[in-house]
Coordinates of C-alpha atoms in Angstrom, one line a residue:
Chain A
M25 CA 23.3 171.3 284.4
I26 CA 26.8 171.2 282.4
I27 CA 27.4 173.9 279.1
D28 CA 31.2 173.1 278.5
A29 CA 30.5 173.9 275.1
L30 CA 28.8 176.1 272.2
P31 CA 25.6 174.1 270.9
P32 CA 26.5 173.8 266.9
G33 CA 23.5 172.1 265.2
I34 CA 21.2 174.6 267.3
I35 CA 23.4 177.2 266.0
L36 CA 23.4 176.5 262.8
I37 CA 19.5 177.0 263.1
L38 CA 19.2 180.0 264.9
G39 CA 21.8 181.5 262.3
A40 CA 19.4 180.3 259.6
L41 CA 16.8 182.6 260.7
L42 CA 18.7 184.8 260.2
I43 CA 19.1 184.5 256.6
P44 CA 15.7 185.9 255.5
A45 CA 16.4 189.3 257.5
T46 CA 19.8 189.8 255.6
S47 CA 20.6 190.6 252.1
G48 CA 23.3 191.1 249.0
I49 CA 26.5 190.6 250.6
V50 CA 25.4 189.7 254.2
R51 CA 23.2 187.4 252.9
T52 CA 26.6 185.1 250.8
I53 CA 28.8 185.9 254.4
V54 CA 26.0 184.9 256.3
V55 CA 25.4 181.7 254.7
T56 CA 28.9 180.5 253.2
G57 CA 30.0 181.4 257.3
L58 CA 27.3 179.9 259.8
P59 CA 28.4 176.2 258.3
L60 CA 32.1 177.5 258.3
I61 CA 32.1 178.1 262.4
V62 CA 29.5 174.7 263.2
A63 CA 32.0 173.1 261.8
W64 CA 34.4 174.3 264.1
L65 CA 32.7 174.2 266.6
V66 CA 31.9 170.7 266.3
W67 CA 35.1 169.8 266.9
Q68 CA 35.1 172.5 270.6
V69 CA 33.4 169.2 271.8
P70 CA 34.9 167.4 274.2
D71 CA 34.2 163.6 274.6
G72 CA 31.6 162.8 276.7
A73 CA 28.1 165.0 278.0
A74 CA 29.4 168.3 277.1
I75 CA 25.0 170.2 277.4
T76 CA 23.0 168.4 279.9
A77 CA 19.5 170.5 281.2
P78 CA 17.2 168.1 283.0
F79 CA 13.6 168.0 281.7
L80 CA 10.5 165.9 283.8
D81 CA 12.8 163.2 285.2
Y82 CA 15.5 163.6 283.0
Q83 CA 18.8 163.8 282.7
L84 CA 19.2 165.5 278.9
T85 CA 22.2 165.1 277.1
I86 CA 21.4 168.2 274.3
V87 CA 25.6 168.1 273.3
R88 CA 27.8 164.6 273.1
G89 CA 31.2 165.0 272.2
E90 CA 31.9 161.0 270.7
A91 CA 33.5 159.9 267.6
V92 CA 31.7 159.0 265.3
G93 CA 29.2 161.8 265.6
R94 CA 32.0 164.1 264.6
V95 CA 32.9 163.1 261.7
F96 CA 28.3 163.2 260.8
A97 CA 28.3 165.7 261.8
T98 CA 31.9 167.2 260.3
V99 CA 30.4 166.5 256.4
F100 CA 26.8 167.3 257.5
A101 CA 28.5 171.3 257.8
L102 CA 30.7 170.8 254.8
M103 CA 27.7 169.6 253.3
S104 CA 25.6 173.3 254.3
F105 CA 28.0 174.6 252.5
A106 CA 28.8 173.7 249.3
G107 CA 25.5 173.1 249.8
G108 CA 24.4 176.1 249.8
V109 CA 26.9 178.2 247.3
F110 CA 24.8 175.9 245.3
A111 CA 21.8 177.2 246.1
L112 CA 22.7 180.4 247.1
R113 CA 21.8 183.4 244.2
Q114 CA 19.5 181.3 242.4
A115 CA 17.3 178.8 245.2
T116 CA 14.4 181.2 246.8
V117 CA 15.3 182.0 250.7
L118 CA 12.5 180.0 251.9
E119 CA 14.2 176.9 250.6
I120 CA 17.4 178.2 252.0
T121 CA 16.6 178.7 254.7
A122 CA 14.5 175.3 255.4
A123 CA 18.3 173.6 253.8
Y124 CA 20.3 175.3 256.8
V125 CA 17.0 174.6 259.9
Y126 CA 17.6 171.2 258.4
A127 CA 21.1 170.4 258.5
G128 CA 21.4 172.4 261.7
S129 CA 18.4 169.3 263.2
A130 CA 20.5 166.9 261.0
I131 CA 23.6 167.6 263.4
G132 CA 21.1 168.0 265.7
V133 CA 21.1 164.0 265.9
A134 CA 24.4 163.3 265.0
M135 CA 26.0 164.6 268.5
A136 CA 22.7 164.8 270.6
G137 CA 23.4 161.9 273.6
D138 CA 19.5 161.0 274.6
L139 CA 16.4 159.8 272.5
I140 CA 14.5 162.9 273.3
T141 CA 16.5 165.1 272.2
V142 CA 17.0 162.8 269.2
F143 CA 13.3 162.6 268.3
V144 CA 13.1 166.4 268.6
F145 CA 16.0 167.9 266.9
W146 CA 14.6 164.1 263.4
E147 CA 10.3 166.7 263.9
I148 CA 12.7 169.7 262.6
M149 CA 14.5 167.5 260.2
A150 CA 11.3 166.6 258.5
V151 CA 9.5 169.8 259.1
G152 CA 13.0 171.3 257.3
S153 CA 12.8 169.4 254.4
T154 CA 9.5 169.5 253.5
L155 CA 9.7 173.0 253.2
V156 CA 12.9 172.0 250.7
I157 CA 10.8 170.2 248.4
W158 CA 7.6 172.7 249.0
A159 CA 9.8 176.4 248.7
A160 CA 10.4 173.9 244.9
G161 CA 6.8 176.1 243.6
T162 CA 5.2 174.0 241.7
E163 CA 2.3 171.4 242.1
A164 CA 3.7 168.4 241.4
S165 CA 5.8 169.9 244.7
Y166 CA 3.7 171.0 246.6
R167 CA 1.8 167.4 246.2
A168 CA 4.9 165.2 247.4
S169 CA 5.9 167.6 250.1
M170 CA 2.8 166.4 252.0
R171 CA 3.4 162.3 250.9
Y172 CA 6.4 163.3 252.5
A173 CA 5.7 165.0 254.6
A174 CA 3.1 162.2 256.1
M175 CA 5.4 159.2 255.7
H176 CA 8.2 161.8 258.2
L177 CA 5.6 162.6 260.4
F178 CA 3.4 158.6 260.7
G179 CA 8.6 157.1 260.8
G180 CA 8.3 159.6 264.3
V181 CA 5.3 159.0 265.1
V182 CA 6.3 155.1 265.0
L183 CA 10.0 156.6 266.8
M184 CA 7.7 159.0 269.7
V185 CA 6.0 155.2 270.4
G186 CA 9.3 153.6 270.5
V187 CA 11.7 156.1 272.6
I188 CA 7.8 155.7 275.2
G189 CA 8.6 152.1 275.6
Y190 CA 12.4 151.9 275.9
V191 CA 12.0 154.5 278.9
Q192 CA 9.1 152.4 280.0
T193 CA 11.3 149.3 279.9
T194 CA 14.7 150.4 281.3
G195 CA 13.7 153.9 283.3
S196 CA 16.9 155.5 280.7
V197 CA 16.6 158.4 277.9
D198 CA 20.7 157.1 277.1
F199 CA 20.3 156.5 273.4
V200 CA 23.5 153.6 273.8
L201 CA 23.9 150.6 271.9
M202 CA 20.1 148.7 271.4
T203 CA 19.3 145.1 270.1
P204 CA 15.4 145.1 268.6
H205 CA 14.2 142.2 270.9
D206 CA 11.2 143.6 272.5
F207 CA 7.8 145.9 271.2
A208 CA 9.6 149.4 271.4
T209 CA 13.1 148.5 270.3
W210 CA 11.4 147.1 267.2
M211 CA 9.5 150.2 267.3
I212 CA 12.6 152.8 267.2
L213 CA 14.8 150.2 265.1
I214 CA 11.5 150.9 262.6
G215 CA 10.9 154.2 263.2
F216 CA 15.0 155.2 262.0
L217 CA 15.2 152.5 259.5
I218 CA 11.4 155.4 257.9
N219 CA 13.8 157.9 257.3
A220 CA 16.8 155.8 255.9
G221 CA 14.6 154.7 253.2
A222 CA 14.3 150.7 253.9
P223 CA 11.8 148.3 252.7
P224 CA 8.6 148.5 252.5
F225 CA 9.0 152.7 253.7
S226 CA 11.5 153.5 250.1
A227 CA 9.3 154.6 248.0
W228 CA 9.1 158.4 249.0
L229 CA 12.6 159.5 248.4
P230 CA 12.5 159.0 244.6
D231 CA 8.9 160.4 244.7
A232 CA 9.4 163.3 247.0
Y233 CA 13.2 164.0 246.1
P234 CA 13.5 165.1 242.4
E235 CA 10.0 167.4 242.6
A236 CA 12.6 169.8 244.8
S237 CA 14.4 172.7 243.3
P238 CA 18.1 172.3 241.7
S239 CA 19.3 173.1 244.8
G240 CA 16.9 171.9 247.3
A241 CA 17.2 168.1 245.7
V242 CA 21.2 168.4 246.9
F243 CA 19.9 169.6 250.1
L244 CA 18.1 166.4 250.9
S245 CA 20.0 163.8 249.6
A246 CA 22.8 164.5 252.2
F247 CA 20.9 164.8 255.3
T248 CA 18.1 162.2 256.5
T249 CA 19.7 158.7 255.6
K250 CA 22.6 159.8 256.2
T251 CA 21.1 161.0 259.8
A252 CA 19.4 157.3 259.9
V253 CA 22.5 155.3 259.4
Y254 CA 24.1 157.7 261.6
V255 CA 21.2 156.9 264.1
L256 CA 21.5 152.5 263.4
I257 CA 25.2 153.1 263.9
Q258 CA 25.3 154.4 267.6
G259 CA 21.6 151.7 268.4
F260 CA 21.7 149.2 266.2
A261 CA 25.4 148.6 265.4
G262 CA 25.8 144.3 264.8
T263 CA 21.8 143.5 264.2
E264 CA 22.2 140.8 261.7
F265 CA 18.5 141.8 260.2
L266 CA 20.0 144.6 258.9
I267 CA 22.5 143.0 257.1
Y268 CA 19.7 141.6 254.7
V269 CA 17.6 144.5 255.1
G270 CA 20.8 146.6 253.7
L271 CA 21.6 144.0 250.8
Y272 CA 18.0 145.2 249.4
M273 CA 17.9 148.3 249.5
A274 CA 21.8 147.3 247.1
C275 CA 19.5 145.5 244.5
Y276 CA 15.7 147.7 244.6
G277 CA 18.3 151.5 243.9
I278 CA 19.9 149.5 241.3
I279 CA 16.2 147.7 239.4
Y280 CA 14.6 150.4 239.9
A281 CA 17.6 153.4 238.5
L282 CA 18.0 150.9 235.7
L283 CA 14.5 151.2 234.8
E284 CA 13.8 154.6 234.7
N285 CA 14.0 157.6 232.8
D286 CA 14.4 160.6 235.2
M287 CA 18.3 161.8 235.3
R288 CA 17.1 163.2 239.2
R289 CA 15.6 160.1 239.4
I290 CA 17.3 157.5 238.3
L291 CA 20.7 159.4 241.8
A292 CA 17.2 158.4 243.9
Y293 CA 16.5 155.3 243.3
S294 CA 21.0 154.8 243.5
I295 CA 20.8 157.4 246.8
I296 CA 18.7 154.2 248.5
N297 CA 20.8 151.9 246.7
Q298 CA 24.6 153.2 248.9
V299 CA 23.0 153.0 252.3
G300 CA 21.9 150.2 251.6
F301 CA 25.9 149.5 251.5
M302 CA 26.7 151.1 254.4
I303 CA 22.7 149.7 256.3
C304 CA 24.7 145.7 255.6
G305 CA 27.8 147.2 257.3
I306 CA 26.1 148.5 260.5
G307 CA 24.7 144.9 260.6
I308 CA 28.2 142.9 260.4
G309 CA 29.3 145.4 263.2
T310 CA 32.3 144.8 263.0
E311 CA 35.3 147.7 263.4
M312 CA 36.0 147.3 259.9
A313 CA 32.7 147.7 259.0
L314 CA 31.0 149.7 261.4
N315 CA 34.6 152.2 260.2
G316 CA 32.8 151.5 256.3
A317 CA 29.8 152.8 257.0
T318 CA 30.8 156.5 258.2
A319 CA 33.2 156.2 256.0
H320 CA 31.2 155.1 253.0
A321 CA 28.5 158.5 254.3
F322 CA 31.3 160.4 254.2
T323 CA 32.1 160.3 250.9
H324 CA 28.4 159.2 249.3
I325 CA 27.2 163.2 250.8
V326 CA 30.4 164.0 249.0
Y327 CA 29.9 162.4 245.4
K328 CA 26.6 161.9 245.5
A329 CA 25.6 166.9 245.9
L330 CA 27.5 165.9 243.5
L331 CA 26.0 164.0 240.7
L332 CA 22.7 165.7 242.2
M333 CA 24.7 169.4 241.2
S334 CA 25.3 168.5 238.4
A335 CA 21.9 166.9 237.6
G336 CA 20.9 170.7 239.3
S337 CA 22.9 172.3 236.7
V338 CA 21.5 170.5 233.5
L339 CA 18.2 170.7 234.6
Y340 CA 18.7 174.0 236.0
M341 CA 20.6 174.8 232.4
T342 CA 17.7 173.2 230.9
N343 CA 14.4 172.7 232.0
K344 CA 14.1 169.1 231.2
R345 CA 15.3 166.5 233.8
K346 CA 14.3 163.2 231.4
C347 CA 16.5 161.2 229.4
T348 CA 14.6 161.3 227.0
D349 CA 14.8 165.3 226.1
L350 CA 18.7 164.7 226.9
G351 CA 21.8 164.1 225.9
G352 CA 24.9 165.5 223.3
L353 CA 25.4 167.6 226.7
F354 CA 29.1 167.1 227.6
Q355 CA 29.7 169.2 224.1
S356 CA 28.0 172.5 225.5
M357 CA 28.7 171.8 229.7
P358 CA 32.2 170.2 229.5
L359 CA 32.6 171.3 233.1
T360 CA 29.3 170.4 234.2
C361 CA 30.0 166.9 232.6
I362 CA 33.4 166.2 234.0
C363 CA 33.0 167.1 237.3
G364 CA 29.6 164.7 236.9
I365 CA 32.1 161.9 235.8
I366 CA 34.6 162.4 238.8
G367 CA 30.8 161.9 240.9
A368 CA 30.3 159.1 239.3
M369 CA 33.5 157.3 239.4
A370 CA 33.5 157.7 243.0
I371 CA 29.9 156.4 243.1
S372 CA 31.7 152.9 241.2
S373 CA 34.2 153.1 243.4
F374 CA 37.1 153.6 241.0
P375 CA 40.6 153.8 242.2
L376 CA 41.7 157.3 243.2
T377 CA 37.6 158.0 243.9
S378 CA 36.5 158.2 247.8
G379 CA 34.4 155.4 246.8
F380 CA 37.3 152.8 246.5
I381 CA 38.4 153.9 250.5
S382 CA 35.4 154.2 251.5
K383 CA 33.1 150.8 250.6
S384 CA 36.1 148.3 249.9
M385 CA 36.0 148.1 254.4
I386 CA 32.8 147.1 254.0
S387 CA 32.6 144.4 251.2
Q388 CA 35.9 143.5 252.9
A389 CA 34.1 143.3 256.5
A390 CA 32.5 140.8 255.0
A391 CA 34.9 139.2 253.6
D392 CA 36.7 138.3 256.7
Q393 CA 33.7 137.5 258.6
H394 CA 33.5 134.5 256.1
L395 CA 29.5 136.2 254.8
T396 CA 29.2 134.1 251.4
F397 CA 25.7 135.6 250.9
A398 CA 27.1 139.0 251.8
W399 CA 29.5 139.4 250.1
F400 CA 28.7 138.2 246.5
M401 CA 25.5 140.5 246.7
L402 CA 27.7 143.0 247.7
M403 CA 30.2 142.9 244.6
A404 CA 27.2 142.2 242.0
A405 CA 26.1 145.2 243.9
S406 CA 29.1 147.4 243.2
A407 CA 29.4 146.1 239.9
G408 CA 25.8 147.0 239.3
V409 CA 26.1 150.6 241.0
F410 CA 28.8 151.8 237.9
L411 CA 25.9 150.2 235.5
H412 CA 23.3 152.8 237.2
A413 CA 25.1 155.6 238.2
G414 CA 28.2 155.6 237.6
I415 CA 27.9 155.4 233.3
K416 CA 24.3 155.5 233.4
F417 CA 23.5 158.6 234.5
P418 CA 26.4 160.2 232.9
W419 CA 25.9 158.8 229.1
F420 CA 22.1 159.8 228.7
V421 CA 22.4 163.2 230.2
F422 CA 25.9 164.4 228.8
F423 CA 26.9 162.0 225.6
Q424 CA 24.0 158.8 223.8
K425 CA 22.1 161.1 220.9
D426 CA 22.4 164.7 220.3
S427 CA 19.6 166.6 221.4
G428 CA 19.9 169.6 219.6
L429 CA 20.9 171.5 223.4
R430 CA 23.4 173.6 223.6
P431 CA 23.4 174.8 227.0
P432 CA 26.5 176.6 228.7
D433 CA 27.9 175.6 231.7
P434 CA 25.6 176.6 235.0
P435 CA 26.4 180.0 236.4
G436 CA 29.8 181.1 239.0
N437 CA 28.7 179.9 242.5
M438 CA 26.7 176.5 241.0
R439 CA 30.6 175.8 238.9
F440 CA 32.4 177.1 242.9
S441 CA 30.4 174.1 244.3
L442 CA 31.1 171.8 241.6
I443 CA 34.6 172.0 241.0
L444 CA 35.5 171.7 245.6
F445 CA 33.9 168.6 245.2
A446 CA 35.0 167.2 242.8
F447 CA 38.3 168.1 243.9
L448 CA 37.4 166.5 247.2
C449 CA 36.2 163.2 246.2
I450 CA 39.6 162.5 244.0
A451 CA 40.9 164.0 247.2
L452 CA 39.8 161.4 249.6
G453 CA 40.5 159.1 246.7
V454 CA 43.9 159.6 246.4
Y455 CA 44.2 160.7 250.2
P456 CA 42.3 158.2 252.4
D457 CA 44.0 159.3 255.7
P458 CA 42.4 162.3 257.2
L459 CA 39.5 160.5 256.6
Y460 CA 40.2 157.3 257.8
A461 CA 41.4 159.9 260.8
I462 CA 38.4 160.6 262.1
L463 CA 36.8 157.4 262.2
P464 CA 35.6 155.7 265.0
Y465 CA 37.9 153.0 265.4
A466 CA 41.7 153.2 264.5
V467 CA 41.6 151.8 260.3
D468 CA 44.2 148.7 259.9
Y469 CA 42.9 148.7 255.9
V470 CA 45.4 149.2 253.4
P471 CA 43.1 150.5 250.3
Y472 CA 45.8 151.1 247.4
T473 CA 46.9 147.2 247.1
V474 CA 47.5 145.5 243.0
D475 CA 45.7 143.0 243.8
H476 CA 42.9 145.0 244.8
V477 CA 42.7 148.1 242.5
V478 CA 43.3 145.4 239.2
K479 CA 40.0 143.4 240.8
M480 CA 38.1 146.3 241.3
L481 CA 38.9 147.4 237.6
Q482 CA 38.4 144.1 235.9
L483 CA 34.7 144.2 238.1
L484 CA 33.5 148.4 236.8
L485 CA 34.9 148.1 233.7
F486 CA 33.0 144.2 232.5
S487 CA 30.1 146.0 234.0
G488 CA 30.4 148.5 231.6
L489 CA 30.9 145.8 228.2
A490 CA 27.9 145.1 230.2
F491 CA 26.4 148.7 229.7
F492 CA 27.3 149.0 225.7
I493 CA 26.0 144.9 224.7
M494 CA 22.4 145.2 226.6
L495 CA 22.1 148.9 225.5
P496 CA 20.1 148.1 223.3
S497 CA 17.2 147.3 225.1
M498 CA 17.9 150.1 227.5
K499 CA 16.4 152.5 225.2
R500 CA 14.3 154.9 227.9
T501 CA 10.5 155.2 227.4
L502 CA 8.7 157.5 229.0
T503 CA 7.7 155.7 231.8
I504 CA 7.5 155.3 235.6
S505 CA 7.7 152.1 237.5
L506 CA 4.9 151.5 240.2
D507 CA 6.7 151.3 243.7
I508 CA 4.9 150.0 247.6
D509 CA 3.9 153.6 246.9
W510 CA 1.0 152.5 244.9
F511 CA -0.3 151.1 247.7
Y512 CA -1.1 154.3 249.2
R513 CA -0.7 157.2 245.6
K514 CA -3.4 154.4 243.7
L515 CA -5.1 151.3 245.3
G516 CA -5.6 153.8 248.7
T517 CA -6.7 156.7 247.0
T518 CA -9.4 154.6 245.4
I519 CA -11.2 153.1 246.9
A520 CA -11.7 155.7 248.9
I521 CA -13.1 157.5 245.5
R522 CA -14.7 154.2 245.7
L523 CA -15.7 154.3 249.4
V524 CA -16.6 157.4 249.1
N525 CA -19.5 157.0 245.2
N526 CA -21.3 153.9 246.9
C527 CA -21.7 155.7 250.2
S528 CA -23.6 158.3 248.7
Q529 CA -25.7 155.9 246.8
V530 CA -26.9 153.3 249.2
R531 CA -27.2 156.8 250.7
D532 CA -29.0 158.1 247.9
A533 CA -31.1 154.4 247.9
V534 CA -32.0 154.8 251.4
E535 CA -32.6 158.6 251.2
N536 CA -35.0 158.3 248.1
L537 CA -37.7 154.9 249.1
A538 CA -38.3 157.2 252.7
R539 CA -38.9 160.4 250.9
G540 CA -41.4 158.1 248.7
R541 CA -42.6 156.6 251.4
L542 CA -43.1 160.2 252.9
N543 CA -44.2 161.2 250.2
A544 CA -47.4 158.1 249.4
L545 CA -48.3 159.6 253.5
L546 CA -48.0 163.1 252.6
A547 CA -50.9 162.4 249.3
V548 CA -52.5 160.6 251.7
V549 CA -53.2 162.8 254.2
S550 CA -53.9 165.6 251.7
R551 CA -56.4 163.4 249.3
H552 CA -58.8 163.3 253.0
H553 CA -57.5 166.7 254.6
G554 CA -55.9 169.0 252.1
P555 CA -57.7 171.9 250.5
E556 CA -60.9 170.7 248.9
S557 CA -60.4 167.3 250.7
L558 CA -63.7 166.1 252.1
M559 CA -62.7 166.5 255.1
A560 CA -62.0 170.6 254.7
R561 CA -64.2 171.3 251.6
S562 CA -66.3 174.9 253.9
H563 CA -70.6 174.4 253.0
T564 CA -72.7 177.2 251.9
A565 CA -75.4 179.1 254.5
S566 CA -78.3 176.9 253.4
S567 CA -76.8 173.7 252.7
M568 CA -75.9 174.1 255.9
V569 CA -80.0 175.0 257.0
M570 CA -81.4 172.1 254.7
W571 CA -79.0 169.8 256.4
V572 CA -80.2 170.7 259.9
A573 CA -83.6 170.8 258.5
V574 CA -82.6 167.2 257.6
L575 CA -82.0 166.4 260.8
L576 CA -83.9 167.7 262.5
A577 CA -86.9 165.7 260.2
V578 CA -85.0 162.9 261.1
Y579 CA -85.4 163.2 265.2
L580 CA -89.0 164.6 264.6
L581 CA -89.1 160.5 262.8
I582 CA -87.6 158.3 265.2
Y583 CA -89.3 160.3 268.2
F584 CA -92.4 159.9 266.6
I585 CA -91.1 156.8 266.5
Chain B
M7 CA 24.2 168.6 210.9
N8 CA 27.0 167.9 208.2
R9 CA 30.5 166.4 209.1
T10 CA 33.0 169.0 209.4
E11 CA 30.9 170.4 212.4
M12 CA 30.5 167.7 214.2
H13 CA 32.3 167.7 217.8
W14 CA 35.0 165.0 217.5
L15 CA 34.2 162.5 220.3
R16 CA 31.0 162.3 217.8
R17 CA 32.8 160.4 214.5
P18 CA 31.8 157.3 213.3
K19 CA 35.6 157.3 213.4
T20 CA 36.4 157.8 217.0
I21 CA 33.9 156.1 218.4
R22 CA 34.7 152.9 216.3
K23 CA 39.1 154.2 217.6
L24 CA 36.4 154.1 221.4
W25 CA 35.8 150.4 220.9
H26 CA 38.4 149.1 218.8
W27 CA 41.0 150.9 223.0
G28 CA 38.2 149.7 225.5
L29 CA 38.0 146.1 224.4
G30 CA 41.6 146.1 223.8
L31 CA 41.8 147.4 227.8
L32 CA 39.1 145.2 228.9
A33 CA 41.4 142.2 227.9
A34 CA 44.5 143.3 228.9
T35 CA 42.7 144.2 232.4
A36 CA 41.0 140.4 232.1
L37 CA 44.8 138.8 232.2
L38 CA 46.4 141.3 234.9
D39 CA 45.0 137.9 236.9
L40 CA 48.3 136.5 235.2
V41 CA 50.0 138.1 237.1
V42 CA 48.4 139.6 239.7
H43 CA 47.8 136.1 242.6
G44 CA 45.5 138.1 245.5
H45 CA 44.0 135.7 248.2
A46 CA 40.9 134.2 248.5
Y47 CA 38.2 134.4 251.0
F48 CA 36.0 132.0 248.8
G49 CA 37.8 130.0 247.5
V50 CA 36.3 130.4 243.5
D51 CA 37.0 134.2 243.7
G52 CA 40.2 133.7 243.8
T53 CA 40.4 131.7 240.4
F54 CA 42.0 133.4 236.6
G55 CA 38.7 135.9 235.5
F56 CA 37.0 135.8 238.5
Y57 CA 36.2 139.5 238.6
S58 CA 36.0 140.0 235.0
W59 CA 33.4 137.3 234.4
Y60 CA 30.8 137.5 237.7
G61 CA 30.6 142.1 236.8
L62 CA 29.4 141.0 233.3
L63 CA 26.8 137.8 234.3
T64 CA 25.8 139.8 237.6
C65 CA 25.1 143.6 234.7
V66 CA 23.6 141.2 232.4
A67 CA 21.2 138.9 234.9
M68 CA 20.2 142.6 236.4
V69 CA 19.4 144.4 233.1
V70 CA 17.3 141.3 231.9
I71 CA 15.7 141.3 236.0
A72 CA 14.6 144.7 235.7
K73 CA 13.6 144.3 232.0
V74 CA 11.4 141.5 233.5
L75 CA 10.1 143.4 236.4
G76 CA 9.1 146.8 234.2
I77 CA 6.9 144.5 232.1
F78 CA 4.6 144.2 235.7
L79 CA 5.8 147.8 236.6
K80 CA 6.7 150.3 234.0
Q81 CA 3.3 152.8 233.7
G82 CA 3.1 156.2 231.6
D83 CA 5.3 159.5 233.4
D84 CA 1.3 161.2 233.7
Y85 CA 0.1 157.5 235.6
Y86 CA -0.5 159.5 238.7
D87 CA -1.8 162.6 237.5
N88 CA -4.8 160.7 235.8

């Protein structure tokens, strides 16, 4: 047993449990201070196994110091801070507590050195995130949280099967690079991919996240999918199959976001699109690609949270979430609008924003490896990001028609988080060196070349032109788009209801038949043996005397014959 | 709402101007290919105006694909509530 550091994830989880016991200024200090302390602790963990403990016959590495994990743990802590401030005055205590437990377990995964520890934190994450959705307190959020929990518990079981199989075959619990070559490793990979929102299990994300509270969705956008990206980098970097999974996700996110009317669901689909870029990078697996996936996860958490804070502010101030009900809000919510646009520019990888310095590493890696198909798809998807999230979100929420709504910008704590993350999006875009310095491999990449800036501007501006050319055919409708979840939300329930109905009909028929036969039998019995029937009739004494006399007469007659 | 109260960004004149400036900017960025010659990895990506037409066409294609899929996938937003 070694203890060389304090466990940052566990400290955040335990600290979160203090939040309900506090109030007023103390709660403000706990909520804002905890993530900062945890971020500091992450950097106090030395390289290699820092905390180990024996469990059954195995040696668990509960905390491991390692480059990729540190980047993820740092951004998770940063995210908890901004999310905590954003939620501080408006969210319920349950939500903030659950969100911090959720963040702590995500950090736990990012610093875990063995598969059992990964699995334990993985499951705490599922519980924490379910509670965050549930904390919104509406009927819709309750139902969504139950569907979400079912999907993640299923994913957890798949992962557990894989881990047990892996430990059986290799005899080791260490979380190291694997290749999916047997049942156990495939199960682990599938368990990870379910949390990443990979097909066919993507629908849980746009189903559940938009049902959370305005601040709940901000927390949710950050941890589950990015923890999955982290474990895929550690466990399955270079697995070629992931390139195609990633490309599919990048395109899926765009197509569904284009069809969507709910502003936060548009952003939820774009999470899948962005995670697609990262998973594609993991599949490519070169140092450049893995640096790109790691850096992109970092910048993505920041700008996606910013976008969801912007959407959350609109939802909080107007209580409306559909593009058809919104529009023209730039007039009364200038700060929310500008921060939303900065987030939208960053997700689209505009030069001078954080997306530009991270995503381009992934496409550069595809170009370096001469992955023609992947590169052309990534370029198309990059253009599509601007289309579905970069313009569509700000356009339909803050511009387009005038909805007549004139809400002011949100309260101070929400504005603080918006400004902080908007600043970070630009700061990382202008000065990427601090981020590049903590990436797992030495960065041999210069984002700002004239050539790269010009090409990216051409790609993005012309996709912007496409948006405005196609605008008439993108008129928002009061619709949702069916997804794979149709099979369990509609087909499955319809079959179950039919089955129940049909079974009851069969049972009724059998029962009726049996009842009919039984009644017939009873009728026969009661005809002969029932009251007043032949066999049960009572007789008077005189008639009995007469019958005795008759019998005697018959007897005498027979005797004489 | 009458015209004097209208936010400047919503006035038809501003919108017309924005279109003109926007199209001018697009032309200028596309023409930058005349002076900027980058490294081409796949051949076609080094040709004149590749990023411009590729961005435009793929986006139009994605909107069209979404539109077609929408025919099959779109349902009223109370679909699952019923």
